[in-house]
Coordinates of C-alpha atoms and ligand atoms in Angstrom, one line a residue:
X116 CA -47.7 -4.6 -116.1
X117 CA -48.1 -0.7 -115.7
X118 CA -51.0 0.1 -114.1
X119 CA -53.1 3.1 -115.8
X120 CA -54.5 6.7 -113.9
X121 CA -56.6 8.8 -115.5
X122 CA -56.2 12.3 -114.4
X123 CA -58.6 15.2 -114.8
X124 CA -58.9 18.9 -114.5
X125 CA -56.0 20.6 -114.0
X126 CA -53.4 19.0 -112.5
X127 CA -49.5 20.6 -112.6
X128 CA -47.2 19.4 -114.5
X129 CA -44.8 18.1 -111.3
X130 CA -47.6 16.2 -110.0
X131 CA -48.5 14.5 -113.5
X132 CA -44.2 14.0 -113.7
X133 CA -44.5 11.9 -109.9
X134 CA -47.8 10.0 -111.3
X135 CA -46.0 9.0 -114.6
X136 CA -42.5 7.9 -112.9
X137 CA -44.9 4.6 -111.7
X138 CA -47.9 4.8 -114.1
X139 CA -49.2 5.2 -117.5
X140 CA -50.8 8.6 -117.1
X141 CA -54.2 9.4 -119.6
X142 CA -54.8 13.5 -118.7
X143 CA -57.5 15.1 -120.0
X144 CA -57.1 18.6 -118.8
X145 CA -60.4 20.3 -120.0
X146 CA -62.9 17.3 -119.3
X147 CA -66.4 18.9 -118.7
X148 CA -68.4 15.8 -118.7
X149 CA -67.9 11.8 -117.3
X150 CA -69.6 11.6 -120.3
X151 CA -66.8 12.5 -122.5
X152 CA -65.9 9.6 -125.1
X153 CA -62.3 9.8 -124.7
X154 CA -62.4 9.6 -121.2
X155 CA -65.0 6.5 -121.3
X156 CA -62.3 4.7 -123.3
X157 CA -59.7 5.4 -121.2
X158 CA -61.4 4.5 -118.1
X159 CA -62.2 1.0 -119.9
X160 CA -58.4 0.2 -118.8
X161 CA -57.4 2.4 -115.7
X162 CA -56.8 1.5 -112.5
X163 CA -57.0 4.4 -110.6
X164 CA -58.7 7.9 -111.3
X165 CA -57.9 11.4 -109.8
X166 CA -58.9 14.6 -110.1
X167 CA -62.2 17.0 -108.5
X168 CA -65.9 17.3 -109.4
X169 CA -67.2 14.4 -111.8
X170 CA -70.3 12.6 -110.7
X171 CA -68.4 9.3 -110.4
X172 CA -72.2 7.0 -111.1
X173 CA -72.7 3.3 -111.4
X174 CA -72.9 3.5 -115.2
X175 CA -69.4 5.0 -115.1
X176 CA -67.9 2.2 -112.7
X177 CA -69.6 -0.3 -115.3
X178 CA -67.2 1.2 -117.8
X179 CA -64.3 1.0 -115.8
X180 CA -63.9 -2.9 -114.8
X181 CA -60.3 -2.5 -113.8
X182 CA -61.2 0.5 -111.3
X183 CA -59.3 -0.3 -108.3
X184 CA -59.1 3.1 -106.7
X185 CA -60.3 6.8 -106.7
X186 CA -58.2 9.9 -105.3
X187 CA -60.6 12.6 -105.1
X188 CA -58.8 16.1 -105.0
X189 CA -61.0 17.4 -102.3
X190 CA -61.8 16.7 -98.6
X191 CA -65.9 16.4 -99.6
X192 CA -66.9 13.1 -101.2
X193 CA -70.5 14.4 -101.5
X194 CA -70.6 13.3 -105.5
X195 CA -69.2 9.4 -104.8
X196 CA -71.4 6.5 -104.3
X197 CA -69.6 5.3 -101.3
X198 CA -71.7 2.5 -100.6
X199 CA -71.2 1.0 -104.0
X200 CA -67.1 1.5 -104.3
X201 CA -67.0 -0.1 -101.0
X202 CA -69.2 -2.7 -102.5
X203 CA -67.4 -3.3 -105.7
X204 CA -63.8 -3.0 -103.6
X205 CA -62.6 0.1 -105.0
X206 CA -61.0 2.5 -102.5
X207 CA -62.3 6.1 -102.3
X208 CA -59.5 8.5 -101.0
X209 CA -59.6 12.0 -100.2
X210 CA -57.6 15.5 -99.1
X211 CA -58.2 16.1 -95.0
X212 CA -56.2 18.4 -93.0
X213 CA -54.1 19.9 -95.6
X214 CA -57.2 22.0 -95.9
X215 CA -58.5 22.9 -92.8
X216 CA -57.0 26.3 -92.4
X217 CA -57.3 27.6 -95.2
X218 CA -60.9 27.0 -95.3
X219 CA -61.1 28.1 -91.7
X220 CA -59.8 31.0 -93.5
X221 CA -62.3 31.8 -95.9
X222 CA -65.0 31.0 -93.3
X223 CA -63.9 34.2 -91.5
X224 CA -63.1 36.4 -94.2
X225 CA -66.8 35.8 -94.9
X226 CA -67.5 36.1 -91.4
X227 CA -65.8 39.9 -91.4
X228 CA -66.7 40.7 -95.2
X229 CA -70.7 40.2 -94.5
X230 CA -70.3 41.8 -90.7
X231 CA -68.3 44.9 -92.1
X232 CA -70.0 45.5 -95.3
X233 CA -66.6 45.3 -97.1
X234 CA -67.5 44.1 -100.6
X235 CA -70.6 46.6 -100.5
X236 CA -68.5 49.3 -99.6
X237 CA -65.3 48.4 -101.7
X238 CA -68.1 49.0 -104.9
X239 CA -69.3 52.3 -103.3
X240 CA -65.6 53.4 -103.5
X241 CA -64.8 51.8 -106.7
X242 CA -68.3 54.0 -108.3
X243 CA -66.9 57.2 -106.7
X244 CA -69.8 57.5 -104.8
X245 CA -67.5 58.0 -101.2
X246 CA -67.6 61.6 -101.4
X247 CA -68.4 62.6 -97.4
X248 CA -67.4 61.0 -94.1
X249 CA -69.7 57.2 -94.0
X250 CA -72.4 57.9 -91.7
X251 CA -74.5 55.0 -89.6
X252 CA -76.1 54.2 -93.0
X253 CA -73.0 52.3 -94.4
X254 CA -71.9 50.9 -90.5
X255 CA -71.4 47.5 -89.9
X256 CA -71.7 45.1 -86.6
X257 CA -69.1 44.1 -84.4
X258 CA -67.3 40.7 -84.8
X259 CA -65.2 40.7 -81.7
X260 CA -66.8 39.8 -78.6
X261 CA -70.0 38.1 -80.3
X262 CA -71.0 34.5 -80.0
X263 CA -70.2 32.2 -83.0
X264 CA -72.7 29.1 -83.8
X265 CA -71.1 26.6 -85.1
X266 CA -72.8 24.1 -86.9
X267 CA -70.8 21.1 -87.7
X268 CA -67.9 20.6 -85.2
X269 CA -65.2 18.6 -87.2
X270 CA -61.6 20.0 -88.1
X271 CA -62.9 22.9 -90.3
X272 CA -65.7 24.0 -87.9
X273 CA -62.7 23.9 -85.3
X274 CA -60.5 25.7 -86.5
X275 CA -63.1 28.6 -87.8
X276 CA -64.3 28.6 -84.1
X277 CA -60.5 28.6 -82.9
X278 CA -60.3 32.1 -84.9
X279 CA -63.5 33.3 -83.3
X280 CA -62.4 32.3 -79.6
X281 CA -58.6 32.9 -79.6
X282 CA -58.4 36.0 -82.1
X283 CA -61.8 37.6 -81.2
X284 CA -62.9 36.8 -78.3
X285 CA -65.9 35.4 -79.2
X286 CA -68.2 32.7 -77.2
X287 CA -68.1 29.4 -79.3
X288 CA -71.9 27.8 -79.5
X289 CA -71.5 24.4 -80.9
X290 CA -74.1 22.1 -82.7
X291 CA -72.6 18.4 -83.1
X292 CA -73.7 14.9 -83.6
X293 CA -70.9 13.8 -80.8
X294 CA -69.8 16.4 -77.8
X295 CA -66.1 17.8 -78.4
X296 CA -64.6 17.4 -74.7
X297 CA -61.4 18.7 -76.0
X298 CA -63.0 21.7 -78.0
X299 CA -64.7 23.1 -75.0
X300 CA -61.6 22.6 -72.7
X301 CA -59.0 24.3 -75.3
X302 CA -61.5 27.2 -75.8
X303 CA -64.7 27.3 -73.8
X304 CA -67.1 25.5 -76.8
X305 CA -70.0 25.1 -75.2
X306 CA -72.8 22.3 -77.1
X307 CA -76.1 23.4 -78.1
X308 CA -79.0 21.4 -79.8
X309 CA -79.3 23.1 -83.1
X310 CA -83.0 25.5 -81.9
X311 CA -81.2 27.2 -79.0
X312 CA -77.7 27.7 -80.9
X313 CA -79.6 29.2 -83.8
X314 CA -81.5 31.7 -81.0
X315 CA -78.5 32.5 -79.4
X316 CA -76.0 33.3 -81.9
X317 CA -74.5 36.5 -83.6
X318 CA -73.1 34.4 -86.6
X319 CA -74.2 31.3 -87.4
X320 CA -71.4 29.4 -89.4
X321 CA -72.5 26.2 -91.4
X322 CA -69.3 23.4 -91.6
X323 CA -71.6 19.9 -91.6
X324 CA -70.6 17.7 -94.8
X325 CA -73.3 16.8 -97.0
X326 CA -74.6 13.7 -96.6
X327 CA -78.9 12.4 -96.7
X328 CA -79.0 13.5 -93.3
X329 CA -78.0 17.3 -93.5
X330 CA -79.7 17.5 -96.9
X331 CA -82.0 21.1 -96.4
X332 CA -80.7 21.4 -92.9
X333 CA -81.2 24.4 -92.7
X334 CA -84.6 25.5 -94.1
X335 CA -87.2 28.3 -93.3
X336 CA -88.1 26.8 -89.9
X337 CA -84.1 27.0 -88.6
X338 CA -84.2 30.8 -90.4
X339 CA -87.1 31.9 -88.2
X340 CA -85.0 30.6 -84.9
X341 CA -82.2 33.1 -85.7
X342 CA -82.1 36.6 -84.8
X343 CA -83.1 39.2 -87.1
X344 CA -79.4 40.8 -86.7
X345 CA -77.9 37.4 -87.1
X346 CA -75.4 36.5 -89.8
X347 CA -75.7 33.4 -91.8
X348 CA -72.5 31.6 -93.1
X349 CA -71.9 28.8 -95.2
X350 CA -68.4 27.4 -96.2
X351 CA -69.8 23.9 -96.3
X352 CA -72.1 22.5 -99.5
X353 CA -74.9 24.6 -100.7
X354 CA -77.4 21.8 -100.5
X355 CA -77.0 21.8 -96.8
X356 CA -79.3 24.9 -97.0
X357 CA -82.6 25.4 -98.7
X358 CA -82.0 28.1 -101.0
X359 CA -85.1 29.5 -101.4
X360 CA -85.9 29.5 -97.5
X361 CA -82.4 31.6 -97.5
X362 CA -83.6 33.9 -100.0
X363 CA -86.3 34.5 -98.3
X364 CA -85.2 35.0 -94.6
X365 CA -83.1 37.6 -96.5
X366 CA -85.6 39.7 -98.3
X367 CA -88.0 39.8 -95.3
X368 CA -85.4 41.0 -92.7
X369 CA -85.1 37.4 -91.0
X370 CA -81.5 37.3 -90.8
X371 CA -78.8 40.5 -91.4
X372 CA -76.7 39.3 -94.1
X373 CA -75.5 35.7 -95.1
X374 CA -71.4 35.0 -96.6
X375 CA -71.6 32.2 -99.1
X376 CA -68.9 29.8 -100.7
X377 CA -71.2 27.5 -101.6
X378 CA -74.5 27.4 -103.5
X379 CA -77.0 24.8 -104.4
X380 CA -76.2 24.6 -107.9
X381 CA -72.5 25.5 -108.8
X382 CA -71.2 27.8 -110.7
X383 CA -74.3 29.9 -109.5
X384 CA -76.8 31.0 -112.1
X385 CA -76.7 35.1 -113.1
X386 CA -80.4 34.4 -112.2
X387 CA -80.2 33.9 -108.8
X388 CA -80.8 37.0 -106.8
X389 CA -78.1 36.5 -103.9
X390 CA -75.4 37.9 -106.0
X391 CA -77.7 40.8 -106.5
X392 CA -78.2 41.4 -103.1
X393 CA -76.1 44.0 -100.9
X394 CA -76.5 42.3 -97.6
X395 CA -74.8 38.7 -99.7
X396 CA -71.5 38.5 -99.7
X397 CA -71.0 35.5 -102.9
X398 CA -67.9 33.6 -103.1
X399 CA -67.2 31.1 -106.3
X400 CA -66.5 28.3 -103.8
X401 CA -62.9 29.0 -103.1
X402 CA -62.7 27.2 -99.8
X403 CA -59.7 25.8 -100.5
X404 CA -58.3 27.6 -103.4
X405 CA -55.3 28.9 -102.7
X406 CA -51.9 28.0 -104.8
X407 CA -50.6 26.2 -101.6
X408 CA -53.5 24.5 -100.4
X409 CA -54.1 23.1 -103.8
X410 CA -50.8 21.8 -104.3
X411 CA -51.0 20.0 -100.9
X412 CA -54.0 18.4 -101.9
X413 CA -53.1 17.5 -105.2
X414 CA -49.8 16.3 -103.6
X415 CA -52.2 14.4 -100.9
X416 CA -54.3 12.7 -104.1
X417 CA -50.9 11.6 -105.4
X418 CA -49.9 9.9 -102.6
X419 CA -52.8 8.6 -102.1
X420 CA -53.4 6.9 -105.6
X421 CA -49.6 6.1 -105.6
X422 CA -49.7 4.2 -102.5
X423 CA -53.2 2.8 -103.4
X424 CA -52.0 1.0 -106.6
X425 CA -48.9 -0.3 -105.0
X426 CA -51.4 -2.5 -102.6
X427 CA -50.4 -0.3 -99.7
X428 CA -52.8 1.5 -97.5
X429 CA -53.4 5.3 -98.7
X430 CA -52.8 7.9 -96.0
X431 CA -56.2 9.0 -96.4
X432 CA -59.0 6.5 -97.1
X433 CA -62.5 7.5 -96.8
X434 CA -64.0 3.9 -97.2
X435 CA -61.7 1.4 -94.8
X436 CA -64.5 -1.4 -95.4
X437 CA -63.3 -1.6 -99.3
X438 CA -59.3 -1.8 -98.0
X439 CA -60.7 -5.0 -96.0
X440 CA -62.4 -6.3 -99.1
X441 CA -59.7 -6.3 -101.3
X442 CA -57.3 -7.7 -98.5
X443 CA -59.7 -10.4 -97.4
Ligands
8YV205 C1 -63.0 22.3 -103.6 C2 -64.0 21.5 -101.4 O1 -64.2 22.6 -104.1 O2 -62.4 19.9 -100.7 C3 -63.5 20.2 -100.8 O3 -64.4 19.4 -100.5 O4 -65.1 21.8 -101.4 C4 -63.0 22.4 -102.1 O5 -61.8 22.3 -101.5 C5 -62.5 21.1 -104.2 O6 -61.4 20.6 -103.6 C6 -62.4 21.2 -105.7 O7 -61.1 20.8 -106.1

């Protein structure tokens, strides 16, 4: 028998050609909703599912009773009910490493953008309002030399701190669940708890995943710890951070400016006033999104489902528990 995928979103054409040598594929390239009709029905018979950014919710694994494995194409796995694949045997797989750089990337480009005013200052050229030398009104703050929190220590926050320490000679604060031996050896990380990295830092740069526990980890009180020429930073999920308490710490002067990939709801409302604001630099969560970073995770998601429904073990499994489950 031919096992079934359903594929979401865009996926290339040469990935969909590699999933169809060995499956029956169902794409559904525009799919806005898990809610979708045609997509319920075609879940009904799949075995595996892959794609980005559906709520995948216990109703939906109701509907899918042959379900034996998800490849998620993203390293987050914020919008799964891990607890309750694992529970039902399905395996949850997802993009790590392939990643890592680029979004180390973007973490810095917001880090230097927000710093050195760039977006603000692009628009003042764009207007043709750059019509004398820029005076100290339109300077920026240095980057080199400053000390980088880092909050959240895994592979992204590594490598963002890696840029900080070995291209700019910045001190590398760290605030982590375990220590990072090998961090602090290969550049000088030194471990904080999360009060003093917050009063010591230049740029505070957010990398956690999002889980119950990090939920509004960052709120008003952690605002009112940084220093009022801080720089906030988040290239992780926009729930990690009370919005609001953000918005705030902005409009009184708390913090300098903040770079955001991520919001709290996504895409962000017109509404919300941190587009509006000069001292925001607002990304449309492009952490990963470049053409080769998105073809190595789609290519990752392939393999992963590929190897998944051939009963061997996917090269990146978030829930190992489940992989017992259905061996056992
Ligand atoms: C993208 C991400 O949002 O991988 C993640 O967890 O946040 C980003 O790379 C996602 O991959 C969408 O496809």
């Amino acid at each position: 028998m031919t096992k079934r995928i359903v594929a979401y979103r865009r996926i290339k054409p040469h990935h969909l050609e590699a999933l169809r040598r060995d499956f029956h594929v169902d794409h559904f390239a525009e799919l806005d909703s898990a809610d979708d009709p045609a997509f319920r029905q075609a879940m009904a018979e799949a075995h595996g599912l892959i794609g980005a950014g559906i709520g995948v919710t216990p109703a939906l694994l109701d509907a899918s009773p042959q379900l034996e494995a998800i490849a998620t194409i993203s390293v987050g796995y914020d919008n799964y009910p891990v607890e309750e694949l694992t529970r039902r045997g399905i395996l949850l797989c997802n993009t790590p490493d392939v990643l890592t750089e680029t979004t180390a990337d973007t973490g810095f480009l917001l880090i230097m953008a927000a710093a050195r005013r760039a977006i603000e200052l692009a628009e003042l050229v764009k207007r043709g309002d750059w019509q004398a030398s820029i005076d100290e009104r339109h300077f920026g703050c240095d980057v080199h030399g400053k000390t980088l929190g880092m909050i959240g220590f895994g592979r992204i926050g590594a490598a963002v701190a890696r840029r900080g320490a070995l291209g700019f000679g910045m001190q590398v604060l760290y605030a982590n669940a375990s220590p990072k031996p090998a961090l602090e050896a290969e550049f000088g990380a030194q471990r904080r708890e999360l009060d003093e990295l917050l009063a010591e830092s230049d740029f505070v740069c957010v990398t956690v995943p999002l889980t119950a526990e990090t939920e509004h980890l960052i709120g008003a009180h952690e605002f009112s710890q940084m220093k009022p020429s801080a720089i906030f930073v988040n290239i992780a999920r926009g729930k990690v951070v009370d919005e609001s308490a953000l918005i705030a710490a902005l409009e009184k002067g708390q913090i300098r400016a903040a770079g955001l990939d991520v919001f709290e709801q996504e895409p962000l409302s017109p509404e919300s006033p941190l587009p509006h604001m000069t001292n925001v630099v607002a990304l449309p969560h492009i952490g990963s999104a470049t053409h080769e970073t998105r073809d190595a995770m789609a290519q990752r998601a392939v393999d992963n489902i590929t190897l998944a429904l051939k009963g061997e073990h996917p090269v990146s499994l978030v829930n190992e528990a489940a992989w017992a489950k259905r061996r056992g």
